Short mmCIF file of C-alpha atoms in Angstrom, two decimals:
data_model
loop_
_atom_site.label_atom_id
_atom_site.label_comp_id
_atom_site.label_asym_id
_atom_site.label_seq_id
_atom_site.Cartn_x
_atom_site.Cartn_y
_atom_site.Cartn_z
CA MET U 1 -0.07 -0.33 -0.07
CA LEU U 2 1.62 3.21 -1.44
CA LYS U 3 -1.02 5.45 0.03
CA ASN U 4 -3.76 5.73 2.67
CA GLU U 5 -5.14 9.25 3.16
CA GLN U 6 -7.39 9.77 6.16
CA GLN U 7 -7.52 5.79 6.46
CA LEU U 8 -9.58 5.52 3.71
CA LEU U 9 -8.73 1.81 3.41
CA PRO U 10 -9.69 -0.61 4.47
CA ILE U 11 -13.08 0.07 2.70
CA ASP U 12 -16.02 0.28 5.52
CA VAL U 13 -19.04 -1.75 3.53
CA ASN U 14 -21.20 0.33 6.45
CA LYS U 15 -20.04 3.77 4.93
CA TYR U 16 -19.61 3.31 1.16
CA LYS U 17 -22.59 0.99 -0.20
CA ARG U 18 -22.38 2.19 -3.99
CA ILE U 19 -18.90 1.22 -5.51
CA LEU U 20 -17.67 1.96 -9.13
CA VAL U 21 -15.43 -0.49 -10.26
CA THR U 22 -13.50 0.86 -13.04
CA GLY U 23 -10.20 0.98 -15.28
CA PRO U 24 -8.76 -1.09 -18.13
CA MET U 25 -6.77 -3.73 -15.98
CA ALA U 26 -10.36 -4.55 -13.93
CA GLU U 27 -11.46 -7.71 -16.24
CA ALA U 28 -7.84 -8.21 -17.15
CA THR U 29 -7.04 -11.85 -17.19
CA ASN U 30 -3.84 -11.97 -19.23
CA TYR U 31 -1.08 -10.98 -17.08
CA THR U 32 -2.31 -13.39 -14.60
CA THR U 33 -0.60 -16.13 -16.81
CA SER U 34 1.89 -14.56 -18.82
CA ARG U 35 4.38 -14.37 -16.21
CA TYR U 36 3.67 -18.21 -14.82
CA GLY U 37 2.89 -20.14 -18.03
CA PRO U 38 -0.34 -22.15 -19.24
CA SER U 39 -1.18 -23.59 -15.35
CA ASN U 40 -4.97 -23.64 -16.71
CA ASN U 41 -5.97 -22.56 -13.05
CA PRO U 42 -9.16 -20.45 -12.90
CA ILE U 43 -8.97 -16.71 -12.95
CA THR U 44 -10.82 -14.64 -10.96
CA THR U 45 -10.41 -11.06 -12.20
CA ILE U 46 -10.33 -7.78 -9.62
CA LYS U 47 -13.83 -6.97 -10.85
CA ASP U 48 -15.16 -10.19 -9.87
CA GLY U 49 -13.47 -10.70 -6.69
CA ILE U 50 -14.77 -7.29 -5.32
CA ILE U 51 -17.93 -8.19 -6.77
CA GLU U 52 -18.20 -11.34 -4.80
CA TYR U 53 -16.81 -9.76 -1.77
CA ALA U 54 -19.93 -7.31 -1.70
CA LYS U 55 -22.43 -10.39 -2.31
CA GLY U 56 -24.17 -10.17 1.09
CA LYS U 57 -23.13 -7.18 2.42
CA ALA U 58 -25.73 -4.82 0.90
CA VAL U 59 -23.26 -3.11 -1.14
CA GLN U 60 -23.67 -2.48 -4.63
CA VAL U 61 -21.05 -2.38 -7.10
CA ASN U 62 -20.86 -1.43 -10.50
CA TYR U 63 -18.57 -1.43 -13.40
CA SER U 64 -17.70 0.64 -16.53
CA LYS U 65 -14.07 0.01 -18.10
CA GLY U 66 -14.15 3.89 -18.80
CA VAL U 67 -10.54 3.64 -20.73
CA ASP U 68 -8.38 1.42 -22.98
CA VAL U 69 -4.78 0.78 -21.36
CA VAL U 70 -3.15 2.75 -24.37
CA ASP U 71 -4.87 4.44 -27.03
CA LYS U 72 -4.44 4.05 -31.01
CA ASN U 73 -1.62 6.46 -31.31
CA TRP U 74 0.54 4.51 -29.00
CA PRO U 75 3.51 4.67 -27.87
CA GLU U 76 4.03 7.51 -30.24
CA SER U 77 1.52 9.42 -27.87
CA GLU U 78 3.87 9.48 -25.09
CA ILE U 79 6.01 11.80 -26.92
CA ILE U 80 3.29 13.82 -28.99
CA PRO U 81 0.18 14.32 -26.87
CA THR U 82 -3.36 13.65 -28.71
CA ASP U 83 -6.67 14.77 -28.23
CA LEU U 84 -9.16 12.33 -26.71
CA SER U 85 -11.38 10.66 -29.79
CA LYS U 86 -15.28 10.59 -29.96
CA GLU U 87 -15.11 6.94 -28.69
CA GLU U 88 -12.61 7.76 -25.58
CA ILE U 89 -15.05 10.78 -24.67
CA GLU U 90 -17.87 8.41 -24.69
CA SER U 91 -16.66 5.65 -22.84
CA MET U 92 -15.09 8.13 -20.22
CA SER U 93 -18.31 9.84 -20.02
CA GLU U 94 -20.15 6.77 -19.04
CA GLY U 95 -17.78 5.92 -16.26
CA VAL U 96 -18.22 9.43 -14.28
CA ARG U 97 -21.50 9.32 -14.96
CA LEU U 98 -21.49 5.94 -12.67
CA GLY U 99 -18.76 7.31 -10.52
CA LYS U 100 -21.10 10.57 -9.62
CA GLU U 101 -23.84 7.81 -8.49
CA SER U 102 -21.30 6.01 -6.46
CA ASP U 103 -19.89 6.76 -2.82
CA LEU U 104 -16.29 4.97 -3.84
CA ILE U 105 -14.56 4.54 -6.78
CA ILE U 106 -11.75 1.77 -7.30
CA ALA U 107 -9.94 2.45 -10.37
CA VAL U 108 -7.92 -0.36 -11.57
CA MET U 109 -5.15 1.06 -13.76
CA GLY U 110 -1.73 0.16 -15.21
CA GLU U 111 -0.04 -2.02 -17.77
CA SER U 112 -0.78 -5.01 -19.38
CA GLU U 113 1.51 -7.93 -20.56
CA ARG U 114 1.80 -6.19 -23.88
CA GLU U 115 3.57 -2.94 -22.50
CA VAL U 116 6.00 -5.05 -19.80
CA GLY U 117 8.59 -7.62 -20.82
CA GLU U 118 11.78 -8.20 -23.09
CA SER U 119 12.15 -5.45 -25.62
CA ARG U 120 9.27 -4.01 -24.49
CA SER U 121 10.91 -0.52 -22.94
CA ARG U 122 8.69 2.59 -22.80
CA SER U 123 9.90 5.95 -23.16
CA ASP U 124 7.66 7.31 -20.27
CA LEU U 125 6.80 5.79 -16.70
CA ASN U 126 3.55 7.64 -16.60
CA LEU U 127 0.25 5.45 -17.15
CA PRO U 128 0.13 4.41 -20.65
CA GLY U 129 -2.59 6.06 -22.82
CA LYS U 130 -5.47 8.09 -21.59
CA GLN U 131 -5.56 6.47 -17.81
CA ARG U 132 -4.70 9.73 -16.11
CA ASP U 133 -6.92 11.73 -18.26
CA TYR U 134 -9.59 9.50 -17.02
CA LEU U 135 -8.50 9.87 -13.52
CA MET U 136 -8.79 13.33 -13.89
CA LYS U 137 -12.23 13.62 -14.79
CA LEU U 138 -13.27 10.99 -11.98
CA LYS U 139 -11.78 13.16 -9.63
CA GLU U 140 -14.02 16.00 -10.77
CA THR U 141 -16.94 13.91 -9.51
CA GLY U 142 -15.80 14.57 -5.88
CA LYS U 143 -16.11 11.12 -4.96
CA PRO U 144 -12.93 9.42 -2.85
CA ILE U 145 -10.54 7.29 -5.25
CA VAL U 146 -8.73 4.01 -4.87
CA LEU U 147 -6.17 3.59 -7.28
CA VAL U 148 -5.26 -0.25 -7.47
CA LEU U 149 -2.17 -0.45 -9.79
CA VAL U 150 -1.51 -3.74 -11.81
CA ASN U 151 2.08 -2.93 -13.70
CA GLY U 152 5.33 -4.68 -14.04
CA ARG U 153 7.76 -1.78 -13.81
CA PRO U 154 7.79 1.44 -11.43
CA LEU U 155 5.44 4.10 -12.79
CA SER U 156 5.91 8.23 -12.36
CA VAL U 157 2.38 8.50 -10.88
CA ASN U 158 3.01 12.14 -9.11
CA TRP U 159 -0.20 13.26 -10.05
CA GLU U 160 -1.84 10.44 -8.69
CA ASN U 161 0.13 10.03 -5.35
CA LYS U 162 -0.54 14.06 -5.17
CA TYR U 163 -4.61 14.33 -5.86
CA LEU U 164 -5.58 10.43 -5.11
CA PRO U 165 -6.32 9.46 -1.40
CA ALA U 166 -5.23 6.11 -1.64
CA ILE U 167 -3.19 3.83 -3.87
CA VAL U 168 -2.23 0.29 -3.89
CA GLU U 169 0.63 -1.32 -5.58
CA THR U 170 -0.59 -5.13 -7.04
CA TRP U 171 2.25 -6.01 -9.39
CA PHE U 172 1.44 -8.71 -11.80
CA LEU U 173 -0.83 -10.89 -9.69
CA SER U 174 -1.72 -14.72 -10.43
CA GLY U 175 -4.98 -16.23 -11.30
CA GLN U 176 -6.72 -15.28 -7.95
CA SER U 177 -5.82 -11.58 -7.82
CA GLY U 178 -9.15 -10.93 -7.48
CA HIS U 179 -9.91 -12.35 -4.23
CA VAL U 180 -6.23 -11.27 -2.97
CA VAL U 181 -6.86 -7.48 -3.97
CA ALA U 182 -10.57 -7.29 -2.54
CA ASP U 183 -9.44 -9.01 0.70
CA MET U 184 -6.91 -6.61 0.96
CA LEU U 185 -9.02 -3.58 0.34
CA PHE U 186 -11.86 -4.48 2.49
CA GLY U 187 -9.47 -5.31 5.47
CA GLU U 188 -9.71 -9.09 5.79
CA TYR U 189 -6.24 -8.86 4.96
CA ASN U 190 -3.99 -6.21 6.45
CA PRO U 191 -1.11 -5.69 3.95
CA SER U 192 2.57 -5.63 5.01
CA GLY U 193 4.72 -5.94 1.59
CA LYS U 194 7.38 -3.70 0.97
CA LEU U 195 9.11 -2.28 -2.22
CA PRO U 196 11.97 -3.94 -3.47
CA ILE U 197 12.62 -1.17 -6.11
CA SER U 198 12.14 2.68 -5.89
CA PHE U 199 9.76 4.68 -7.70
CA PRO U 200 11.26 7.69 -9.42
CA LYS U 201 9.48 10.66 -9.92
CA SER U 202 10.47 11.18 -13.51
CA VAL U 203 11.79 9.10 -16.53
CA GLY U 204 14.95 11.55 -16.60
CA GLN U 205 15.89 10.25 -13.31
CA ILE U 206 17.00 6.82 -14.82
CA GLU U 207 19.21 5.00 -13.92
CA MET U 208 18.10 5.69 -10.21
CA ASN U 209 17.95 3.21 -7.78
CA PHE U 210 19.21 2.17 -4.52
CA PRO U 211 21.68 2.16 -2.73
CA THR U 212 22.82 5.18 -4.33
CA LYS U 213 26.32 6.72 -4.18
CA PRO U 214 26.57 10.18 -2.61
CA GLY U 215 25.58 13.06 -4.33
CA ALA U 216 23.91 10.98 -7.04
CA GLN U 217 20.68 12.93 -6.72
CA ALA U 218 21.79 16.15 -5.33
CA GLY U 219 20.10 19.31 -6.43
CA GLN U 220 21.39 22.47 -7.17
CA PRO U 221 21.27 25.92 -5.49
CA GLY U 222 18.46 27.85 -5.83
CA VAL U 223 19.78 31.14 -3.96
CA GLY U 224 23.10 32.33 -3.02
CA PRO U 225 26.35 33.22 -4.63
CA ASN U 226 26.39 29.86 -6.82
CA GLY U 227 22.67 29.95 -7.09
CA TRP U 228 21.13 29.73 -10.54
CA GLY U 229 17.89 28.57 -9.91
CA ASN U 230 16.31 25.19 -9.53
CA SER U 231 16.10 23.01 -12.83
CA ARG U 232 15.75 19.20 -11.77
CA VAL U 233 13.45 17.08 -9.51
CA VAL U 234 15.53 15.20 -7.09
CA GLY U 235 14.94 12.29 -4.78
CA PHE U 236 12.39 8.93 -5.08
CA LEU U 237 8.40 8.99 -5.25
CA TYR U 238 8.46 6.31 -3.49
CA PRO U 239 11.67 4.57 -1.81
CA PHE U 240 13.39 1.30 -1.30
CA GLY U 241 11.52 -0.61 1.10
CA TYR U 242 8.62 1.27 1.72
CA GLY U 243 5.23 0.03 2.36
CA LEU U 244 2.34 1.01 4.41
CA SER U 245 -0.15 -1.15 6.98
CA TYR U 246 -3.57 -0.76 8.35
CA THR U 247 -1.71 -0.30 11.98
CA ASP U 248 1.23 1.66 12.94
CA PHE U 249 4.44 0.29 14.62
CA GLN U 250 7.07 2.42 16.46
CA PHE U 251 10.89 1.14 17.06
CA SER U 252 12.77 1.83 20.17
CA ASN U 253 15.97 0.67 22.66
CA LEU U 254 18.51 0.24 19.55
CA ARG U 255 21.24 -1.21 21.57
CA LEU U 256 24.84 -2.90 20.13
CA ASN U 257 26.58 -5.62 21.98
CA LYS U 258 29.83 -3.72 21.21
CA LYS U 259 30.72 -0.43 20.11
CA GLN U 260 34.39 -1.58 19.08
CA ILE U 261 35.26 -4.56 16.91
CA ARG U 262 38.15 -5.95 14.63
CA PRO U 263 37.75 -6.37 10.93
CA THR U 264 37.26 -9.83 11.55
CA ASP U 265 34.61 -9.48 14.43
CA SER U 266 30.87 -9.55 14.10
CA LEU U 267 28.27 -7.49 16.11
CA THR U 268 24.81 -8.12 17.27
CA VAL U 269 22.28 -5.35 16.86
CA THR U 270 19.14 -5.29 18.78
CA VAL U 271 15.94 -3.27 18.94
CA ASP U 272 12.54 -3.38 19.98
CA VAL U 273 9.27 -3.00 17.81
CA GLN U 274 5.67 -2.31 19.47
CA ASN U 275 2.15 -2.31 17.30
CA ILE U 276 0.91 0.99 18.85
CA GLY U 277 -2.23 0.65 16.28
CA LYS U 278 -5.63 -1.01 16.91
CA ARG U 279 -5.25 -3.77 14.22
CA LYS U 280 -2.96 -7.08 14.05
CA GLY U 281 -0.19 -6.55 11.68
CA ALA U 282 3.05 -7.36 10.23
CA GLU U 283 6.34 -5.27 9.72
CA VAL U 284 9.39 -5.61 8.15
CA VAL U 285 11.93 -4.53 10.19
CA GLN U 286 15.09 -3.17 8.35
CA LEU U 287 18.71 -2.77 9.27
CA TYR U 288 21.04 -0.48 7.12
CA VAL U 289 24.72 0.23 7.88
CA LYS U 290 27.01 3.34 6.46
CA ASP U 291 30.61 3.52 6.19
CA VAL U 292 31.19 6.77 6.64
CA VAL U 293 34.48 7.42 5.44
CA SER U 294 36.29 5.13 3.02
CA SER U 295 39.20 4.98 1.05
CA VAL U 296 37.03 4.55 -2.28
CA THR U 297 33.40 5.83 -2.81
CA THR U 298 31.00 3.42 -1.48
CA TYR U 299 26.72 3.85 -1.22
CA GLU U 300 25.68 6.10 0.97
CA MET U 301 24.05 2.67 3.05
CA ASP U 302 23.33 -0.78 2.18
CA LEU U 303 20.56 -2.85 3.15
CA ARG U 304 22.37 -5.45 6.00
CA GLY U 305 19.15 -7.29 7.64
CA PHE U 306 15.71 -7.45 7.50
CA GLU U 307 13.16 -9.62 9.64
CA LYS U 308 9.17 -9.52 9.33
CA ILE U 309 7.54 -9.85 12.62
CA GLU U 310 4.09 -10.06 13.26
CA LEU U 311 2.26 -8.49 16.16
CA ASN U 312 -0.96 -7.89 18.16
CA PRO U 313 -2.06 -4.66 19.23
CA GLY U 314 0.05 -3.02 22.12
CA GLU U 315 2.37 -6.45 21.56
CA LYS U 316 6.33 -5.67 21.97
CA LYS U 317 9.03 -7.88 20.33
CA SER U 318 12.77 -7.54 20.30
CA VAL U 319 14.24 -8.17 17.02
CA GLN U 320 18.02 -9.09 16.77
CA PHE U 321 20.35 -8.46 13.56
CA SER U 322 24.07 -9.81 12.99
CA ILE U 323 26.33 -7.70 11.31
CA LEU U 324 29.20 -10.29 9.85
CA PRO U 325 32.46 -8.61 8.40
CA ALA U 326 31.36 -9.27 4.79
CA HIS U 327 28.58 -6.67 5.43
CA LEU U 328 31.32 -4.09 6.05
CA GLU U 329 33.76 -4.99 3.49
CA LEU U 330 34.18 -2.75 0.49
CA LEU U 331 36.09 -3.70 -2.95
CA ASP U 332 39.62 -1.48 -2.53
CA GLN U 333 41.70 0.26 -4.81
CA TYR U 334 43.74 -3.11 -5.43
CA ASN U 335 40.48 -4.81 -6.35
CA LYS U 336 40.38 -6.92 -2.91
CA TRP U 337 37.68 -7.20 -0.56
CA THR U 338 38.59 -5.48 2.70
CA VAL U 339 36.97 -4.33 6.02
CA GLU U 340 38.60 -0.90 6.45
CA PRO U 341 39.09 0.49 10.35
CA GLY U 342 36.62 3.44 10.78
CA LYS U 343 33.50 4.72 12.04
CA PHE U 344 30.29 2.94 10.89
CA GLU U 345 26.47 4.06 11.39
CA ILE U 346 23.38 1.87 11.85
CA PHE U 347 19.97 3.00 11.28
CA ILE U 348 16.77 1.25 11.92
CA GLY U 349 13.31 1.28 10.32
CA ASN U 350 10.97 0.41 7.87
CA SER U 351 12.12 1.99 5.13
CA SER U 352 15.20 3.19 3.32
CA ALA U 353 13.68 6.76 3.63
CA ASN U 354 12.17 6.38 7.23
CA LEU U 355 15.06 5.17 9.84
CA PRO U 356 14.27 6.77 12.99
CA LEU U 357 16.99 4.76 15.24
CA LYS U 358 20.84 5.40 14.78
CA ASP U 359 23.60 4.17 16.50
CA SER U 360 27.49 3.81 15.62
CA PHE U 361 30.51 1.61 16.04
CA ASP U 362 34.23 1.54 15.33
CA VAL U 363 36.19 -1.08 13.93
CA THR U 364 39.79 -0.90 14.82
CA LYS U 365 43.08 -1.79 12.97
CA GLU U 366 44.31 -5.76 13.65
#
C-alpha cells in the first residue's frame, strides 16, 4: 500500500454502499498467466473479486471500463500528446456518470502484459494511454478514489500520488488476484509488503535506484552566490523498502553488544518493535549500515538485514540482527575485498527513507 489518506482503506462497507469499479485492468486476465505459464488455474479478475466480496453485504458494485490501457496512437502518444477521440470521450463519460452515482470509486489502472517484458521498453513512466485523463475526470466527481495499480515496472504516478487519497500496488498477481485484492481492500488482510525497488519521479532520473552513491541525486542551489535557480527533480517518489499497513509500529531501544570491533569480528544489533495501532499486523524491520569514511566511494548506506514480525495491538517484540565482516567489506583500489578501520553508522526503520533509530560503532586496526 503506497498511500492511505485519512484511512480510506480498508473500505468500510457500512459507509460506502455504492462502489464503482472502473479502469482497463479491472477485467484483465492475461497478465495473471503471462509470467506463470499455462497452468490452467481458474482466474478471478479484480472486478469479479470485488463483486464476490460484496455479495451479502448490502453493497452495490457497478462496473465501467472507462478507458483502454493504451490509445490508438500509442506509443507515439507518449512523446506527442493527442486529443481524446469521440469513442474515448463517450466511454469516459459513462464511467464518470456512474462515479457520480457512487459513494466510492476503485480505479484499476496500469500496464498489461503487452507493455511489459523483453524488448518492451517505454519512453515514459506515466500511466500509458489516456488513463490519467480518465482519472482527472473521475476526480472531478468529488468522490473518494482508490487507485489499484497493476503493472510490471515502477510508474511515475506523481499526479495520482498528489491528488488521490489511496494507492495500492499489486504488480502482476496470479490467477486469484481478484480475491487477493478484494481481501486487502476490505480489510480481511492487513498489507505488509515493501517495495523491492524504488519509484522515480521522472523517467529523466533513470538510472536511479537504491542504494545510491553520495551526491547521485543532489540538487543545485536555488539562491546564494552559486545559485542559478532549481532546474531538476530530485529524490524518489516511493523509496526502496517502503510500504504502509493498516496499523502503526514504533521502534525503540536500539542497542549494540559492542561499540568497537576488529575487522574479523561480528556485531549483534537489537531493537524493540511495538504495534501501537488497533489492528494485528506485520512489519518488516530493516537494518542499514553506512561506512562513514572510506578509501574508495561506497554507497550512502546498504541494507544489511531485515526481518518480518507479526504483532497484536500493543504487543512488543525484540528483533536481533548480526552484522558480519562481509557486511562491512568494500572493494578497495587493489580490487580486494577488505574491511577498513573506521566509523560505521547503523540505521533501523521500516524503509530506506524512514529510519528513526541510529547508532554507530568503530572498527579498529588488527
